[in-house]
Each structure stands twice: as structure tokens, then as C-alpha cells.
Amino acid sequence: MVITEISAAEVVRSSREALGLQALSADAIDDTLLAASIRRAAGILCPCSPSTLVTAVLESLQYLFESSDDDMEVRITDTVEALIIGGDLLELNQVTTDDPDAKGTWVFSAPPGFVARPGGNVFLVGIAPDEVTPLPASLNTRVICEGFARVLTPQPDENLPSILRDLGLVEISKSAWLKGPKVESATELHDSMLRRLEEQPPSGSVADISILDPTRAVDYYTGRWRTPSKESGDYVARRPQAYGAHLWGFAKLVDGIVVKFLDFPLPRTRWRGCDVAWHLQMAVDQHRGTPQLYLRRPVSTGACLDFFSPLPLWAQRRLAVLGRPAPREKCLISYSIPERELASEEMFLREHLWLAKREKPE
Amino acid sequence: MPLSLEDWQRRLEKHFTQLATARSHSDFPLFALEHDLTESELEEISTQLRSRLALGLRLDPHWLPWVVYATELGYDYDGGEYWRSFEERTPRWRDKGSRNQLREWFARFQLVYQGVKPSGTWAGHFPIIAWPITHAILSKYLQWQFAKTLYDLRYRLVGLEALSPEAVGQLLAANAWQASSRFREFLQQEALTGRIVLALLSDRSVGGQSPIYPQTLQRLVCDLERVHSTGEWLKETRRFVADRLKGAGRGLAAGLASPEARASGRKENADASLYIRSSLMLRRSGASTWSAIVDIPSFASIAALSSELRASLAGTRCKIAGTGDTWLPKGWLLASARRRVLKSWPGAGAPLVSFEVPNAMLDHSVASEARLSAGPVWLCRVGRDGLAYEIAGRIIRPGRKYILLSEAADLLSRHPFLTACDVDCDGVSAAELTMPEIVQNDLSSGLEQLGLHVARTVRIWPAGLSSRGWDGEGYSEWLTTEAPCFGIVHDHPVDQYGLSLNNGAETLIKARPTGSPLFVKLPQLPAGSHTLCITTRRGYQASTPTSAAAGVVTLHVREPEPWAPGTTSHSGLAISVDPLDPSLDTFWEGGVGVSVLGPAGRHVTCTISLNSASGKELLSDEIGIFELPVTTAEWTKKFSQFAKDEGRVWTYLEAASGRFLIKCDELGEFALRLERDVKPVRWVSRSINRVPTVRLTDDTGRDEVAVCRFFSLRRPAAPIPLDTETVLAGFPVSLPGGLFEARHGDFPDTIIVSVPEIKVGFQGLVVEPDLHDLDGDTVQVTFILDLLQRWSTARLLGPLVGLRRSRVTERLINRLYSRLCGKRWAEAEAAYLSNPRAEAELRQLERLVGGSPGFPVVLRRDYERMEAGTVAGTEWYADVARRYQVCSEKGLCEFALQLASNSDKLLKLPKSVLDRLLLEIKENTVLLRGARLLALLAASKEFGFANIGLPRWKW
């Protein structure tokens, strides 16, 4: 019999197998399967918008999960973001795809590559469109999925970077991969953005804007967003557009009306709009004397660092290379960092993101 | 006691006789490498052969050891000069041995033992060295590329059990276009390479004989596995092929082949691969406005069918209908799938791709596959992500939203259920269709009038994994490595489903309650087009379906495209290199246009490495860091500065190959292999203490000698004959260098070697050519054209060589137009070229064109019309010439433009035709001067071309 009826669980199992993942005892759709499904979809659909990827994966998984469609959509959306941070997907702005005369922001699948980690293992990135992996079976069976990340550990006396280079994978230097904006104080960043905002022409009417309220508690990110009423001042904001995702920016409001709007990302920069906005909000919070917070939780190998607001991509990449993503506990993002890296990473958080340590969980 | 050469001869005779007898029932010829000798035995034989040679004794009695010896050197061959290394390892061979004698021994081996005979173009061009290298089966320097090619083709090699060695060889030859030219030449021996593949990857034997002697095969495998990556590729390919041959899926899939997929042999693969269906997509460009986007698939699968098609795709520009008048770079279609916005509607059935240089097979494929689906209405479903994808099956579902496109302008007025929307594309109108949950009869019949069908019963979708090209209503693409799963759900009572693949036996599956899905899995399918039909039944005993097919899914199945390192697809970098696969010489001489598109503000790093014939890296330098986007002009400027560096020029002399790399951090990299053109007759230049020497290498194997001449940079029109023995031995090049020409039958080679003088200031830089040899009316125009061609097309070596060659060609061009257009014109040209911005010089040229005063004025005003391409440009020029009564013959106008811009290529015309056209143009010098004015104006706008006054028009 060539056509076989199978159960929903068998579909999930078959998908895991086709994506080169190890079988699980329960046929649940875990984060590793979601990440692999998105990589596959990206290999087919990119360049495209993140929502196209989410839609494609959600459609293929319909009737295969028990949670609501909305919950699954949020999970897929979060995984797409995680793959952008992990370097499998590239969100590029000011790039030409189908129309040579039009530039836009698109998600691309990154070419297969790797980043060497300090401990000797390597972080695999990128997508080979028609293949589960560009690696031969002897290496692929050794790949360990750490959440959304794929890690390969060298065997004794094995020069893994050299082998991967021979296979044609692009070696991405740590400095290039972790490249962040220039180091400056929170005040300098805040002031420079204010200057740019002031230089903008009047925005005209901008409807349905939402602002990040700096007066609200810094450890509840979702709760900081609201629609303006009568306030005046400068706010990190998002404005809708006729089609596509809401745009990030910095808005000047007078009596609740937008008078100027600086769109993110800034022209000719590599950072995403959201990364610029999140970084600016950190500067704003620090400038106001209410810095954003992180929590340090001891674990056997070092500590887990919990964050309550999103971190820019370049900061998350650093944490992912030095540590690994950890299950979240009453926070937005969590990374497990080995003991030897903790001091330098906490200094990084203080100096680059102006975060303060929260002493104990609430 | 060691064996004597006589003993070795006898032992080899016995071994090869036995092997030949055993192979007599198969088609497998013998290789001299199948000698069954150990390493120490080979060493012993080599020592004895060298001793005998040194003593000047007869060599013929031991011809078999000599064949084995030469073959072993062929196995170690590094891709450089076979004879040079042979002579180095075999002292006194030059005076005591003979190349022809060696050829005779190999020919005898072929006759006596049914040995392999070299074949293909390469073997024809290198008739002697082809023997030992072919008998070496797979020289070490080709092993890396061979293993890589097998690895890249692993998905397509799974069916090799059913293929002949020739068919396997053809598969390799057609798909190794990214490999080196020497490797591609090696693959021309299709039966041979196919046989190596069969031996390496399968345990197939004929008459109990494997294609290669087991010990020899083991040696090859050991050598391949010595290098980590090569070993991994070979292991992986063998594992993959073995798994697929033994896998359960194969047996099942074999019976599933669709009518198209069931055809046999090479045609089957061709049909399965010839799939370049374009799809349509709409994207919002405003609140109620859509942009139409066409997805053009990669033509790589077509290129893989034959080297001729590949060459055609790599060598011609293309246009996408409806996207503007831009010619896209050569090889554009060989990259991954591309999308373009349609500015105007190409029309139903019209080919979406057109080629600058037509190719009957490509044009046929495009006409039948690369086109929009038949109209008059196109249906696109709006997805959750806001994009609208074309539904090829024209099936509409309740509760969904669609955009309809129509070539008819009155679509809206005729169908009240549609609402207005716009599309940014001329020649097509758009309307929005929002389907209610319950479809009334009048709506249903209105949709039927548009050729659309309302589906109410069963919904089918790829489950678990996203499908390629899934349009939401029945069209999907899969890989041969995948087992498709589908979900099926119905919205009305159904008791059973009947599923059949390719009209085969029906599988009955009990349906679930309404709204509950069931899932089915298909086996891995062979490449080709397959159809999955789903029918519904009421009542468990029902033997006939209640209706016609409730759902039809088309599965287009293809082999996976292996990821190719050093290529960028949809990673955000769009890199264009023109020509697509240049030689190292063309690249270094600045003959390659490079442009890079990508996210603005990012930087790309361009580097080049040069290697010797043995693979040793001689240089690895950064050419520059560029901010995106990189234009061809920026590239040309930066590279010309880079290549001028004297230190690099000397290193370039030594190099046999190179690698050009464009790197952009996580966006990936693009790598281009660069190799010297290796010709049967070629000049080789080496630098000894910074003094260049030249030597002629002649691998033609012919008895007569090559004819060699030298043209000094000082007197570039006066040939000096060169002594053949001297050039074969090599000699230093005297100041200031010049052009070396060699010709042996049909095989020519020409290089210009420059030796700079150590003088203060600029005196030593440029050499002013003395062209008095061209004085006098007896010198033919065709002689100047011949000189021009010789100097323009020669390879360049040495410091300042580009500058010096330009000076020679500049002066030759001036002489040419002096002869054709008059001395005053030539002087005016020279004055203009020395200062292209000076208005006075330009006015003088205009005045000297002659004819009606309006003629040069119009030419100067509208010269940019030539940028539209030489076809359109010629039309325009002929029209202007006709209006001003300069010339009414379009053919002569075209010749004038070619003579004015491309004079060094005109010798390709038959002599009688060229002579006639030259006579005619001499009678109409106004036409030629007008054409030259255009050429000079165009050239002055181009970087690097202004000084010689020839524009970059493509003829």
C-alpha cells in the first residue's frame, strides 16, 4: 500500500525525521521542531516578510497541536525572532529584492556558516535550501540543538573550524558577528537621538500610534505600551502603516499629538528598527534614573541572567555565543552564562545597555 | 635478487594479458594504472629504467615498464607541465627518449590489451600527454574535484545502477560547470569517468568483472580518503547512494512513476528537470493597490542537461517580459529563483524570458514552460501574511478573500460581486473578491462565467512540513528525498475517501467526522509530475465514488539542489560577474565587470589569492573594502589600481590559478575560481630575479615545429622570426619586451611581456611605438587590422604591460583611421583623446565629419541612443544617415559602427566580404567618420576606455 493513513502524532514524528531531528518520547511540537520547520520554510520562501514565514509554518501545523492557533502563532513568531538573533535568518533593511527600484526590509535565509565559541565548540548558522543540513552525516549526528541554536562540539584533536571551512561553510568572525553600535553613554545616545528627532520636518498627522511609557515599571515590558492621551514629550513609539508590520521610531508629542517622528532603522545602518528602539529606551530609562533591570539566578554552571525587556540583537547574540538560551522564569528572556564569563558579561550589560541588577525575584 | 627489466616486462605482460582476457566479456577497457605493482616494486622499476636510459641502451624491449612509469607520473601530475616534470624526474630523457616513442608504446598497449584510448577534445589537443594521464585513471590533482562533483550529484546518482557508464559520464560532464577547465576537459571522456563512478559507488560488475582492478580501486579510494574533505564527500556519497539503492522507498516509488516519469534513460531526467514554471504573486503597494510579482525559477536544472545549454545560459543576457527594457547580466538565470515586479502585463501564454542570443532549445523550453498561465482571468488568494498567491487550479473557497486579474478592462462592470482595487501593472485590471460563507447560486454561476470553481467539500493541505510552491489549492513541489504528508478535512458528511496516485489502484480510507482531519503519507516519489486524486464516498460498502474527484493535488517532484559553497542565493547579496567564468588572464587584465547589490551601508571585502601549479599559495591580498552597492565602475577603478602594483605583477607571472572572493560577514561569500587558459601551444613566462623569461610549451605532438615571431614594443609592426629550439629551451626577454606569437597548425598563442627600464621619472614607463613600417600606400588596411587584433587579444604579463599595450593599440587605431578617414581626422582624434573635455577639440571633430552640417550635430546630441544596445543603436544610426543622405544601406551603417568600435574583431568576417565592405566604406568616409564620432563620444564616458577611443558596445 503506497498511501498510508497516519495519525497527527505520526505526522509530527515524520516531520521530525524529515528535518533530521532526533525522535522524542512524546510527539509534541517543541521549540527545536519549530525552529527546524521555520528554517525549512525560509529556505523555500525567503526573501519574504516574517509574517509570511509564520503563516506558512502555522498552516502546515494546523490540526497537529492542541493549543489555540493564536498561542501557536505567538510561539512561531518568537521562534522567527530567535532565528534572526541566532543568525539563521537575516533581517536586512534597505535591500533590493524583486523590484530594482524599490528597497525594503526583508528576511533572508543566511548562507551556511559558523561562529567559533570561546570554549572550542562552534555555533552553526544558516540554511541550505534543499537540504536539512550542509554537513555530512558524520558531523550532523553530532549537532546538539540548544533551543533554537545548533552547536557542534569538537572531538579530541579535531580542528572543527578547519573542517567546516573545507566543507565550504563561511566562518564568521566573532567580532563581525557580535558587532554592536559604538560605545557611548546613555545620555550621549539619548541626546543624539533627540537631535535627530528635532531635525525632522513636521510629521503631519500620525494616527493610531503607541508609545512606550517610561514612567511605567521597567520590569513589565508589555505593560509599558499604551496609546497617547494628552502628554507631551519624546517617546519610543510604533506607528502603523497601510500594509506590513508597524514601524518603529522616536516620536515627539505635544498634547498627545505627534508633531515629529524619526523612523527606525536609521538610513545606512545595519541595526533593525526594533533594536535601535529598544536600545534607545534603555538609554531613556537610565537617563531618567530608572534603569532597566536584570536578575542573576545562580545555577550549577554559573548563573542565569533574566531580562524583563527585549534586548537588541547584537546583545542577545553575545549572550548566546558565550552562554546558551535558558528556560524563562517570569521574565522575557533568559540566558545561562558560565561562571568564568559572568563578570565580563555583567559589565557588558552595565556599560552597553545600562542595565542594573535586581537583587531578588519579586 | 631483484628482477631484471626483462622479468618486469614479462610479469606485466602476464598480468595485463590475464586482465584483458577476464575483461573480454565486458566493455571495460584496461588502464595501465591497473598494473598490480606495489610502491617498492614501482620504485625498483623506475630506478632500472632511469639507469638504462642514462646508458643510452635500447628502451623498446621494456615498453610495458615504460608505459607504467609514464602512467605513474601521470597519476602524480599536478596539472602543470607534464613533460617538464617528466624530464626532471627522468634525467637524459630529453636527448635519449622520445615523446612519440612513448605514444607508440601506449598505442601498442591499447591494441594488445584492449587498453583505454584517450578521447574528447582535450585528448585531440594534447595527443601525447593524454595517454599517460588517461591511463592514470584519476590523477591526484583531479581527485578533490572528482569527489566534490560526486558529492554535489549524490541525489542524482542514486539511479546509476540502471545507467550505462556513458550516461553516468554525461551526467558528470553536464553538471561540473563550476569545476576547473582541466577537470571539465577530463570529464569529456564520458565512458571513462562513468566507469570510475560505477567502480567507486556501486558493486556492479559485468561478467564478474568490476570496472576497475580491485587493488587499483582500493588505491584510488585510499588516496581520496587521505584528504579529510575528499574522504568525507566520498563516504557521504557512497552512503547516500547505498541507502537509496537498498531503501524500501525505492521499490515503492518505482511503481509509482507517472507517465512522464516512467520514460527511460536520459530523456527521463531531461523531462523531469525541464520544469521552469513561473508563478505569480501580488503584494500590497498601497491601501487598495497591488504590485504584481513574477517568480522566475532558476534555470540551473536546464543548464545541467548539457554543457551547450549551460554555455548558452552563461553567455547571453536575458530580459523578463513586462519588467522594463533592461538586459539582465549573463548567467542571471543560473542563480537561484528570482522575483521581478511586473510593470506591464506580459499576456497569457507569452514567454516571460527572452534571450539576446537565441537558442532553439532554450526558446522552446521558455515558450512552453516559462510563461503565465492561460487567462483571461488570474486568481490569487490573499493569505494571512497579506500576500496573494496565484491559484493555478482556479478554485475558490467560501469565506476567503481573493484578487482577480483580467486583461479585460470591464471586469468590474460585468460582475457586481467584485469590488474595485488597483494593480501597478499596465495592461491588466484588478478586482477584489470577498467570498461569503454561504455561496448563493447567482454568485456561483457568475464565478463559473469567469472560469472559476467554488469548492465546498474537501480541503487538502501539506501537513507537518511546508511544501514548496504550495498555492493553497492543489499545486505543490517536493524533493525525491521527501515523503509528502497531506491533511484532509471535509465540511459535509463523508464516509470514505478514495485516494489514488497517478491513476493507480485506489486506497480506501475511512473518513473522520465532519471537521476532523485525517492525515495520509505518500512514499518518496521519483522525479517528475505526479497526481494525487481524492474522491469521497457515502456508505462503507460503496464501490463507486459519489462524485468526480473531490480534490486533485499535483506533486512536481525533483531532485534536491545541493548547496554550493561560495554562492549567494537569497542571502541578501546579489553579485554579478561578467563574463560569468573568466580566465585568470581576463580577470587580471581588468576584463571582468563586477557589481554587488545588497543592504545599503554594509561593506563587502574583495580578496584574491594566487596559487602555483602545485597549489602553493603565492599571494593572498585584499583588493579593497567597498560600501554596498558596488558598481562596475567602482570595481574597475579599484582593481586596476590593485593590479598595477609591481610586486603583484611578478607574482601573477608565477601563478597558475587564483580565487576571487567577495565576503560580507554573515551575508555570505561568493567565490570565483580563476585559471590560466591552458592551450596545446602556449607561452610560459617566469620571473628569475625579476627578469622575465619566456619559453614555449608545445603539447601538440606534431612532427613539424611551431612558427614563432616577436614584435617589439618599440616596433610593434615589424615581426622578427624566432628560432624554435631557442624558444622551447626558454630565454630572457630583452628590454622593453614585446609580443611573442606562436602558431602550430590551428593552435596559436600570443603574449605581451613587458620589462620596465630603470630610469628616472616617467621615461622608463611608456614606450613610444615606432610605426614607420606602416608608412606607404602598399600596406593593406587588413594588415593594420591584423596587427590590432594581435596586440588587442594577447595575454599580458609584466609591469606596466597594460599601459604599454594601450599605447601600441592607440597608435595602431590612429593609423587605421588615418588610412580610412584621412590624416586630418586622425590628428583631430588624437587631440580629442588627449583632452576629451575640451570643447574646441570636439568641435573640430564635428567639423571634419563632413556631409550635411546637421549630421554631426544630431550625432553629438543623441549619441547616448547607442546605449540601448547595438541592435537599436544601428537602427537609429542608419535612420540618421538616411535622413541626412549620408547612406541608405543599413548593412554599411552597421559595418561603419563596427569598424569604428570593434575594429580588431572584423577579421572574423570572410576575406572577400571584408575587402568589399572596406572598399565601400572608403567611398563613404562621412559615414565612417560619423560612426567614429559616436564611438569617441561613448568611449569618453567609460572609465579606462577613453584613451584608446573604443567604446564597450556589445556586438
CSV table of C-alpha atoms in Angstrom, one decimal, chain B residues 36-280:
chain,number,residue,atom,x,y,z
B,36,ASP,CA,49.2,-4.6,-9.7
B,37,LEU,CA,52.6,-3.4,-8.6
B,38,THR,CA,53.5,-2.2,-5.1
B,39,GLU,CA,55.1,1.0,-4.3
B,40,SER,CA,58.5,-0.5,-3.7
B,41,GLU,CA,58.2,-2.5,-7.0
B,42,LEU,CA,57.4,0.7,-8.8
B,43,GLU,CA,60.5,2.3,-7.3
B,44,GLU,CA,62.6,-0.6,-8.3
B,45,ILE,CA,61.4,-0.4,-11.9
B,46,SER,CA,61.8,3.3,-12.1
B,47,THR,CA,65.4,3.1,-10.9
B,48,GLN,CA,66.2,0.4,-13.5
B,49,LEU,CA,64.5,2.4,-16.3
B,50,ARG,CA,66.4,5.6,-15.5
B,51,SER,CA,69.8,3.7,-15.4
B,52,ARG,CA,69.1,2.1,-18.8
B,53,LEU,CA,68.2,5.5,-20.2
B,54,ALA,CA,71.4,7.1,-18.9
B,55,LEU,CA,73.4,4.3,-20.5
B,56,GLY,CA,71.8,5.1,-23.8
B,57,LEU,CA,70.6,1.5,-24.3
B,58,ARG,CA,67.5,0.5,-26.3
B,59,LEU,CA,64.3,1.2,-24.5
B,60,ASP,CA,61.8,-0.6,-26.7
B,61,PRO,CA,62.3,-4.1,-25.2
B,62,HIS,CA,60.9,-2.8,-21.9
B,63,TRP,CA,58.0,-0.8,-23.3
B,64,LEU,CA,55.5,-2.1,-20.7
B,65,PRO,CA,57.5,-0.9,-17.7
B,66,TRP,CA,57.9,2.5,-19.5
B,67,VAL,CA,54.1,2.7,-20.0
B,68,VAL,CA,53.6,2.0,-16.3
B,69,TYR,CA,56.3,4.5,-15.4
B,70,ALA,CA,54.8,7.3,-17.6
B,71,THR,CA,51.3,6.4,-16.2
B,72,GLU,CA,52.6,6.8,-12.6
B,73,LEU,CA,54.0,10.2,-13.5
B,74,GLY,CA,50.6,10.9,-15.0
B,75,TYR,CA,49.0,9.9,-11.7
B,76,ASP,CA,51.2,12.3,-9.8
B,77,TYR,CA,50.7,15.0,-12.4
B,78,ASP,CA,49.9,18.4,-10.8
B,79,GLY,CA,48.1,19.9,-13.8
B,80,GLY,CA,51.1,22.0,-14.9
B,81,GLU,CA,53.6,20.9,-17.4
B,82,TYR,CA,53.7,17.1,-17.8
B,83,TRP,CA,56.9,16.9,-19.9
B,84,ARG,CA,58.8,19.3,-17.7
B,85,SER,CA,58.2,17.2,-14.6
B,86,PHE,CA,58.8,14.0,-16.6
B,87,GLU,CA,62.1,15.3,-17.8
B,88,GLU,CA,63.1,16.5,-14.3
B,89,ARG,CA,62.3,13.0,-12.8
B,90,THR,CA,63.8,11.2,-15.8
B,91,PRO,CA,67.3,12.6,-16.4
B,92,ARG,CA,68.5,12.4,-20.0
B,93,TRP,CA,65.0,11.8,-21.3
B,94,ARG,CA,65.3,14.9,-23.5
B,95,ASP,CA,68.2,13.6,-25.5
B,96,LYS,CA,67.7,9.8,-25.2
B,97,GLY,CA,64.0,9.4,-25.1
B,98,SER,CA,61.2,10.3,-27.4
B,99,ARG,CA,57.7,11.5,-26.8
B,100,ASN,CA,56.5,9.9,-30.0
B,101,GLN,CA,58.0,6.6,-28.9
B,102,LEU,CA,56.1,6.8,-25.7
B,103,ARG,CA,52.9,7.4,-27.7
B,104,GLU,CA,53.6,4.4,-29.8
B,105,TRP,CA,54.0,2.2,-26.7
B,106,PHE,CA,50.7,3.4,-25.3
B,107,ALA,CA,49.1,2.7,-28.7
B,108,ARG,CA,50.5,-0.8,-28.6
B,109,PHE,CA,49.2,-1.3,-25.1
B,110,GLN,CA,45.8,-0.2,-26.3
B,111,LEU,CA,45.9,-2.7,-29.2
B,112,VAL,CA,47.3,-5.7,-27.4
B,113,TYR,CA,45.4,-5.4,-24.2
B,114,GLN,CA,42.3,-3.5,-25.3
B,115,GLY,CA,43.6,-0.6,-23.3
B,116,VAL,CA,41.7,2.6,-22.9
B,117,LYS,CA,42.1,5.2,-25.8
B,118,PRO,CA,42.0,8.9,-24.8
B,119,SER,CA,39.0,10.6,-26.4
B,120,GLY,CA,37.4,14.0,-26.4
B,121,THR,CA,38.6,17.5,-27.4
B,122,TRP,CA,41.3,17.6,-24.8
B,123,ALA,CA,42.8,14.4,-26.0
B,124,GLY,CA,42.7,15.8,-29.5
B,125,HIS,CA,44.6,18.9,-28.5
B,126,PHE,CA,47.1,17.1,-26.2
B,127,PRO,CA,47.6,13.9,-28.2
B,128,ILE,CA,50.6,12.5,-26.4
B,129,ILE,CA,50.2,13.5,-22.7
B,130,ALA,CA,46.6,12.4,-23.0
B,131,TRP,CA,47.8,8.8,-22.9
B,132,PRO,CA,49.7,8.7,-19.6
B,133,ILE,CA,47.2,11.0,-17.9
B,134,THR,CA,44.2,9.0,-19.2
B,135,HIS,CA,45.8,5.7,-18.2
B,136,ALA,CA,46.4,7.2,-14.7
B,137,ILE,CA,42.5,7.0,-14.3
B,138,LEU,CA,42.2,9.8,-11.9
B,139,SER,CA,45.3,12.0,-11.4
B,140,LYS,CA,45.8,13.1,-7.9
B,141,TYR,CA,45.2,16.8,-8.7
B,142,LEU,CA,41.7,16.0,-10.1
B,143,GLN,CA,40.7,13.8,-7.1
B,144,TRP,CA,39.4,16.7,-5.0
B,145,GLN,CA,37.2,18.0,-7.7
B,146,PHE,CA,36.0,14.5,-8.6
B,147,ALA,CA,34.9,13.7,-5.1
B,148,LYS,CA,33.3,17.1,-4.8
B,149,THR,CA,31.4,16.6,-8.1
B,150,LEU,CA,30.1,13.2,-7.0
B,151,TYR,CA,29.1,14.7,-3.6
B,152,ASP,CA,27.2,17.5,-5.4
B,153,LEU,CA,25.5,15.0,-7.6
B,154,ARG,CA,24.7,12.4,-4.9
B,155,TYR,CA,20.9,12.9,-5.3
B,156,ARG,CA,21.1,12.2,-9.0
B,157,LEU,CA,23.5,9.3,-8.8
B,158,VAL,CA,21.0,7.2,-6.9
B,159,GLY,CA,19.8,5.8,-10.2
B,160,LEU,CA,23.2,4.9,-11.5
B,161,GLU,CA,22.6,1.2,-11.2
B,162,ALA,CA,20.4,1.5,-14.2
B,163,LEU,CA,22.7,3.7,-16.2
B,164,SER,CA,25.4,2.9,-18.7
B,165,PRO,CA,28.9,4.2,-17.9
B,166,GLU,CA,28.5,6.7,-20.8
B,167,ALA,CA,25.2,8.0,-19.2
B,168,VAL,CA,26.9,8.5,-15.8
B,169,GLY,CA,29.8,10.2,-17.5
B,170,GLN,CA,27.4,12.5,-19.4
B,171,LEU,CA,25.7,13.4,-16.1
B,172,LEU,CA,29.0,14.4,-14.6
B,173,ALA,CA,30.1,16.3,-17.7
B,174,ALA,CA,26.9,18.3,-17.8
B,175,ASN,CA,27.0,19.2,-14.1
B,176,ALA,CA,30.5,20.1,-13.3
B,177,TRP,CA,30.5,23.6,-14.7
B,178,GLN,CA,31.8,25.1,-11.5
B,179,ALA,CA,34.9,23.0,-11.7
B,180,SER,CA,38.2,23.9,-13.3
B,181,SER,CA,38.5,23.9,-17.1
B,182,ARG,CA,41.0,21.0,-16.9
B,183,PHE,CA,38.6,18.9,-14.9
B,184,ARG,CA,35.8,19.7,-17.3
B,185,GLU,CA,38.1,18.6,-20.1
B,186,PHE,CA,38.8,15.4,-18.2
B,187,LEU,CA,35.0,14.8,-18.0
B,188,GLN,CA,34.8,14.9,-21.7
B,189,GLN,CA,35.9,11.2,-21.6
B,190,GLU,CA,32.4,10.2,-20.5
B,191,ALA,CA,32.7,6.5,-20.7
B,192,LEU,CA,35.9,6.6,-18.7
B,193,THR,CA,34.6,8.9,-15.9
B,194,GLY,CA,31.3,7.0,-15.8
B,195,ARG,CA,33.3,3.8,-15.2
B,196,ILE,CA,35.2,5.3,-12.4
B,197,VAL,CA,32.0,6.4,-10.8
B,198,LEU,CA,30.5,2.9,-11.1
B,199,ALA,CA,33.6,1.4,-9.6
B,200,LEU,CA,33.7,3.9,-6.7
B,201,LEU,CA,30.0,3.9,-5.8
B,202,SER,CA,28.5,0.6,-6.8
B,203,ASP,CA,29.4,-3.0,-6.6
B,204,ARG,CA,28.2,-3.6,-10.2
B,205,SER,CA,30.2,-6.0,-12.3
B,206,VAL,CA,29.9,-7.3,-15.8
B,207,GLY,CA,30.8,-10.9,-16.5
B,208,GLY,CA,32.2,-11.0,-13.0
B,209,GLN,CA,34.5,-8.1,-13.7
B,210,SER,CA,34.4,-4.8,-11.8
B,211,PRO,CA,35.1,-1.7,-13.9
B,212,ILE,CA,38.5,-1.2,-12.2
B,213,TYR,CA,41.0,-3.8,-10.9
B,214,PRO,CA,40.2,-4.1,-7.2
B,215,GLN,CA,43.7,-3.2,-5.9
B,216,THR,CA,43.8,-0.2,-8.1
B,217,LEU,CA,40.4,0.9,-7.0
B,218,GLN,CA,41.5,0.5,-3.4
B,219,ARG,CA,44.5,2.7,-4.1
B,220,LEU,CA,42.2,5.4,-5.5
B,221,VAL,CA,39.9,5.2,-2.6
B,222,CYS,CA,42.8,5.4,-0.1
B,223,ASP,CA,44.2,8.5,-1.9
B,224,LEU,CA,40.8,10.1,-2.0
B,225,GLU,CA,40.3,9.5,1.7
B,226,ARG,CA,43.7,10.9,2.6
B,227,VAL,CA,42.3,14.4,2.4
B,228,HIS,CA,39.7,14.9,5.1
B,229,SER,CA,37.1,16.7,3.0
B,230,THR,CA,37.6,14.5,0.0
B,231,GLY,CA,37.2,11.4,2.1
B,232,GLU,CA,34.1,12.8,3.7
B,233,TRP,CA,32.5,13.6,0.4
B,234,LEU,CA,33.2,10.2,-1.0
B,235,LYS,CA,32.0,8.4,2.1
B,236,GLU,CA,28.8,10.5,2.2
B,237,THR,CA,28.1,9.9,-1.5
B,238,ARG,CA,28.6,6.2,-1.1
B,239,ARG,CA,26.5,6.1,2.0
B,240,PHE,CA,23.7,8.1,0.3
B,241,VAL,CA,23.7,6.0,-2.9
B,242,ALA,CA,23.8,2.8,-1.0
B,243,ASP,CA,20.9,3.8,1.3
B,244,ARG,CA,18.8,4.9,-1.6
B,245,LEU,CA,19.5,1.7,-3.5
B,246,LYS,CA,18.7,-0.5,-0.6
B,247,GLY,CA,15.9,1.6,0.9
B,248,ALA,CA,12.4,0.4,1.0
B,249,GLY,CA,11.2,3.7,-0.6
B,250,ARG,CA,12.9,2.8,-3.9
B,251,GLY,CA,10.8,-0.3,-4.5
B,252,LEU,CA,7.6,1.5,-3.8
B,253,ALA,CA,8.4,4.6,-5.7
B,254,ALA,CA,9.5,2.6,-8.8
B,255,GLY,CA,5.9,1.5,-9.3
B,256,LEU,CA,4.6,5.0,-8.8
B,257,ALA,CA,6.2,6.7,-11.7
B,258,SER,CA,3.9,9.0,-13.6
B,259,PRO,CA,3.6,8.6,-17.3
B,260,GLU,CA,6.2,11.4,-17.6
B,261,ALA,CA,8.5,10.0,-15.1
B,262,ARG,CA,8.3,6.5,-16.5
B,263,ALA,CA,10.1,7.3,-19.7
B,264,SER,CA,13.6,5.7,-19.7
B,265,GLY,CA,17.1,6.9,-19.9
B,266,ARG,CA,18.5,10.3,-20.3
B,267,LYS,CA,15.2,11.7,-21.7
B,268,GLU,CA,13.5,10.9,-18.4
B,269,ASN,CA,15.9,13.1,-16.5
B,270,ALA,CA,15.6,15.8,-19.1
B,271,ASP,CA,11.8,15.8,-18.9
B,272,ALA,CA,11.8,15.8,-15.1
B,273,SER,CA,14.3,18.6,-15.0
B,274,LEU,CA,12.8,20.8,-17.7
B,275,TYR,CA,10.5,22.4,-15.3
B,276,ILE,CA,10.7,26.2,-15.1
B,277,ARG,CA,7.1,27.1,-14.3
B,278,SER,CA,6.8,30.7,-13.3
B,279,SER,CA,4.3,31.7,-10.6
B,280,LEU,CA,2.5,34.9,-9.9
